[in-house]
Coordinates of C-alpha atoms in Angstrom, one line a residue:
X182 CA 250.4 133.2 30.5
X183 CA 249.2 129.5 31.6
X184 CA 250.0 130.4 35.4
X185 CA 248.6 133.8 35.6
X186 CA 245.1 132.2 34.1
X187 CA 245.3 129.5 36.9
X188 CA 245.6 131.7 39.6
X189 CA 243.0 133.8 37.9
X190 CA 240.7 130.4 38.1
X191 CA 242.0 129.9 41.7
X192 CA 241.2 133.5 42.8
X193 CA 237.7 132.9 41.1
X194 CA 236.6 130.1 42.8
X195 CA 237.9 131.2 46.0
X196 CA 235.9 134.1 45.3
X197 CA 232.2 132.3 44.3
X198 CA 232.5 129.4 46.6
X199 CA 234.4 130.8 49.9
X200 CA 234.5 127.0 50.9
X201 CA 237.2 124.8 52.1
X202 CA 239.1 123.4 49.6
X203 CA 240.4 119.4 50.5
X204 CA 244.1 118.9 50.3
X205 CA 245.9 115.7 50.9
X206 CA 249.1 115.5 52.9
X207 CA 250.6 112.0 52.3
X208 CA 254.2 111.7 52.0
X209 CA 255.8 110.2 49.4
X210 CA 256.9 106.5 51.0
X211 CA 260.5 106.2 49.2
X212 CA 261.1 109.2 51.3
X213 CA 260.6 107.8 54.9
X214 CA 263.9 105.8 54.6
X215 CA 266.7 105.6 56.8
X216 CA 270.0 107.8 56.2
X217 CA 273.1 105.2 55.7
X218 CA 275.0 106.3 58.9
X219 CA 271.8 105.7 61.1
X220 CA 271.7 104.2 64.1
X221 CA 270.8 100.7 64.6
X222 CA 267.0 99.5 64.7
X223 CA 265.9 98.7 67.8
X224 CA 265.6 94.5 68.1
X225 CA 261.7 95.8 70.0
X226 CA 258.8 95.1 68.1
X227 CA 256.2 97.7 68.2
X228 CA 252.2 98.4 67.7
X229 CA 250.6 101.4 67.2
X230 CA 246.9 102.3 68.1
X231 CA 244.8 104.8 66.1
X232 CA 240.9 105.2 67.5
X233 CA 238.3 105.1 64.2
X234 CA 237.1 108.2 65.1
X235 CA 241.3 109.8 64.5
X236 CA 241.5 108.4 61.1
X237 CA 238.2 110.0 59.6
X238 CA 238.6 113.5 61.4
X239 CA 238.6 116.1 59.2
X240 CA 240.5 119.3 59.8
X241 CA 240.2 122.7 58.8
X242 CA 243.3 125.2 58.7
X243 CA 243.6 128.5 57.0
X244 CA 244.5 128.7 53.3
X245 CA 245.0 131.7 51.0
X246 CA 242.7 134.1 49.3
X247 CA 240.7 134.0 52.8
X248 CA 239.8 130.6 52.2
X249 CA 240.6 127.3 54.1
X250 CA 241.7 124.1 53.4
X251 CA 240.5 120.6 55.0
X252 CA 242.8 117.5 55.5
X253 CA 242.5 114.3 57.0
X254 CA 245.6 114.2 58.8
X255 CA 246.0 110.7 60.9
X256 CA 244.5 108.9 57.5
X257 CA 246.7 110.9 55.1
X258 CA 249.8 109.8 57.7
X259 CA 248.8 106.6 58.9
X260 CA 251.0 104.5 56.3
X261 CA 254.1 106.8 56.4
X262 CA 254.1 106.0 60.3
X263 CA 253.7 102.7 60.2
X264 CA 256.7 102.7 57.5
X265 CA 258.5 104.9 59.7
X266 CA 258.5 102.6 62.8
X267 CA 259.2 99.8 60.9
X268 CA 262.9 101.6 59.6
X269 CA 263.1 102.0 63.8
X270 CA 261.9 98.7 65.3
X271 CA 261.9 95.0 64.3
X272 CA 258.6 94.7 63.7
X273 CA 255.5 96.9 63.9
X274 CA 252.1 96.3 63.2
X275 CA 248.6 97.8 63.7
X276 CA 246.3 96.9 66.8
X277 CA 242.3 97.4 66.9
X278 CA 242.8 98.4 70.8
X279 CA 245.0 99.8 73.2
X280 CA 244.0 97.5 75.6
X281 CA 244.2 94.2 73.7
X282 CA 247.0 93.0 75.4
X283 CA 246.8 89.1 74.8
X284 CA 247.1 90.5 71.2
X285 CA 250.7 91.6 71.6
X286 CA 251.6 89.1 73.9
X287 CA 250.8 86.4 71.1
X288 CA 253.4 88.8 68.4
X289 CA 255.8 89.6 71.0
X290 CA 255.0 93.6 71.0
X291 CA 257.3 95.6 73.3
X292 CA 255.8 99.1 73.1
X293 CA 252.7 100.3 72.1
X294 CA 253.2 103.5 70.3
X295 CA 249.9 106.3 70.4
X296 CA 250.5 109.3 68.2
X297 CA 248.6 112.7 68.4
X298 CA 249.0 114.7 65.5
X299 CA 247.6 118.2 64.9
X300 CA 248.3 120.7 61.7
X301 CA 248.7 124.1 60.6
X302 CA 248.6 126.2 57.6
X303 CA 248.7 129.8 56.6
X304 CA 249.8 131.3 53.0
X305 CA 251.4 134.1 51.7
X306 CA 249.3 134.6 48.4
X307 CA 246.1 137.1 49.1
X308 CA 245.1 135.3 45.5
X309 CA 244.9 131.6 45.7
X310 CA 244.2 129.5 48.3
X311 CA 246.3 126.4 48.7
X312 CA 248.8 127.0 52.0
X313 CA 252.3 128.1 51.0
X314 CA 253.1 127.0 54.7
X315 CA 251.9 124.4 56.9
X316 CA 253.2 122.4 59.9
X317 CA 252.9 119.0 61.1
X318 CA 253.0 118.2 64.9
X319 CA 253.5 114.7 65.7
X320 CA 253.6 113.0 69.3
X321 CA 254.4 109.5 69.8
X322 CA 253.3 108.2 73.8
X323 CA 255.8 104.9 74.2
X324 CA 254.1 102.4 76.9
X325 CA 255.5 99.4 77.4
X326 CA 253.5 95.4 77.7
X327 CA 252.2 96.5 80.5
X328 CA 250.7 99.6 79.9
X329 CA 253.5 101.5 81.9
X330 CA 254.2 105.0 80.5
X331 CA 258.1 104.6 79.7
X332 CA 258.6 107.6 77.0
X333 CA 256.6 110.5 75.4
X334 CA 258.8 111.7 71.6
X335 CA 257.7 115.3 69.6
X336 CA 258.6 116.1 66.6
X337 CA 257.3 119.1 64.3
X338 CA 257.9 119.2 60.5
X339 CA 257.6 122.4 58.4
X340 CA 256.5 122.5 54.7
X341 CA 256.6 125.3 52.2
X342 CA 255.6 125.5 48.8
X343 CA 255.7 128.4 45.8
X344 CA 253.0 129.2 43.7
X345 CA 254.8 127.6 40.3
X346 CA 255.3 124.3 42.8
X347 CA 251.8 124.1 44.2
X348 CA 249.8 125.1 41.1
X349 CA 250.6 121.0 40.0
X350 CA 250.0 119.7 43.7
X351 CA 247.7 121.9 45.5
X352 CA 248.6 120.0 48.8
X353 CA 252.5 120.1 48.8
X354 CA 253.4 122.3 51.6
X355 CA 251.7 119.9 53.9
X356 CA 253.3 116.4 52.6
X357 CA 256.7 118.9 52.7
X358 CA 255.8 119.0 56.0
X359 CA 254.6 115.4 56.7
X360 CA 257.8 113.9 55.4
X361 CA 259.9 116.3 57.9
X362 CA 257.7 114.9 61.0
X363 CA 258.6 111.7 60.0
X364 CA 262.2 112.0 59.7
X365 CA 262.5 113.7 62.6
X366 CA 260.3 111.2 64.6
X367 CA 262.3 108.7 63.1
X368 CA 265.5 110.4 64.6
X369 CA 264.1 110.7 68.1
X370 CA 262.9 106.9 68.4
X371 CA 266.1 105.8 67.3
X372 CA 267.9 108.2 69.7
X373 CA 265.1 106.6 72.2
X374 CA 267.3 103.5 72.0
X375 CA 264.0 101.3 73.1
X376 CA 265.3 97.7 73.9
X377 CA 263.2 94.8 73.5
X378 CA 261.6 93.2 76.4
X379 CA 260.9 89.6 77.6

C-alpha cells in the first residue's frame, strides 16, 4: 500500500510540475577501496585539475514519467576521485591550475591528471521519474611535469536501480554507476603502471 501511494505522489508531481527533478550521484567513499590482490600503487605522486566552471555545471538527463533529472556530476564525483587516485598513486592532491607548474615542482607531482566526465539516464517506469538506468563516463588525460601528453584512460560505469530500491534514494542508479567508473578507473591507472619521475 505505502509504495503504490508513493509512486502515486511521484506520478502526481511529475504530472503538475513537468520540471527536472535534482538527484545526487555521490558514491559512497568506503566503496572506492582497493581489492586485496591489487596491484601495487604507483611510488608517482599525482594532481588533478577541475576548472570552477566543471564543478558547478549542472546537467540534465532524461528521467521517467517524461520528466528529467539534473545532477552536478564533477561536484557530486570530485571526492570519490581524489580518493580513488590516492588508492593508485602516493600522493594526490588538488591544483587551482593546470599550468601552475612551480606548484607541483615544490610537492614533487609526476602527472597531472584532467578528467572529463559526462552522464546518462533513461528509466523504465512510464510513472515515476527517478532513472532506473544511468551511466557514468569518466576520462582521465595523464601529462607528465612537463605538460607532455603521456596517457589518455576511459572507463564507463553502469547503474541500475528498482522502484522498491530507489523509492528511499531517488538518485541510486547514478551513484551505482559512479562507484563502477571508479573502480574501473582505478583498474586502468593501476594497469597504467605510471612510474614516478625525477
Amino acid at each position: 500500500m505505502k509504495s503504490l501511494k508513493f509512486a502515486f505522489l511521484l506520478a502526481a508531481a511529475s504530472i503538475l510540475t513537468g520540471c527536472a527533478h535534482p538527484v545526487m550521484i555521490s558514491p559512497k567513499l568506503d566503496q572506492i577501496a582497493l581489492p586485496a590482490d591489487a596491484k601495487p600503487k604507483s611510488q608517482a605522486k599525482v594532481a588533478y585539475f577541475i576548472p570552477a566552471d566543471l564543478l558547478a555545471q549542472e546537467v540534465v538527463t532524461p528521467g521517467g514519467g517524461g520528466d528529467k533529472v539534473t545532477s552536478y556530476p564533477y561536484r557530486d564525483l570530485e571526492t570519490s576521485f581524489y580518493k580513488m587516485l590516492s588508492n593508485v598513486f602516493d600522493g594526490a592532491i588538488k591544483v587551482k591550475s593546470a599550468d601552475d607548474r612551480e606548484a607541483m615542482a615544490a610537492k614533487g607531482i609526476s602527472y597531472l591528471i584532467t578528467p572529463t566526465i559526462t552522464v546518462s539516464s533513461d528509466s523504465s517506469s512510464a510513472f515515476t521519474w527517478p532513472p532506473t538506468d544511468y551511466t557514468v563516463n569518466l576520462q582521465c588525460e595523464i601529462k607528465d611535469k612537463n605538460g607532455k601528453l603521456v596517457d589518455t584512460r576511459k572507463a564507463t560505469g553502469n547503474g541500475q536501480a528498482t522502484f522498491s530500491e530507489f523509492k528511499a534514494d531517488v538518485g541510486l542508479s547514478g551513484k551505482r554507476a559512479a562507484e563502477a567508473a571508479m573502480l574501473k578507473m582505478q583498474n586502468e591507472l593501476l594497469d597504467a603502471q605510471l612510474p614516478a619521475l625525477n
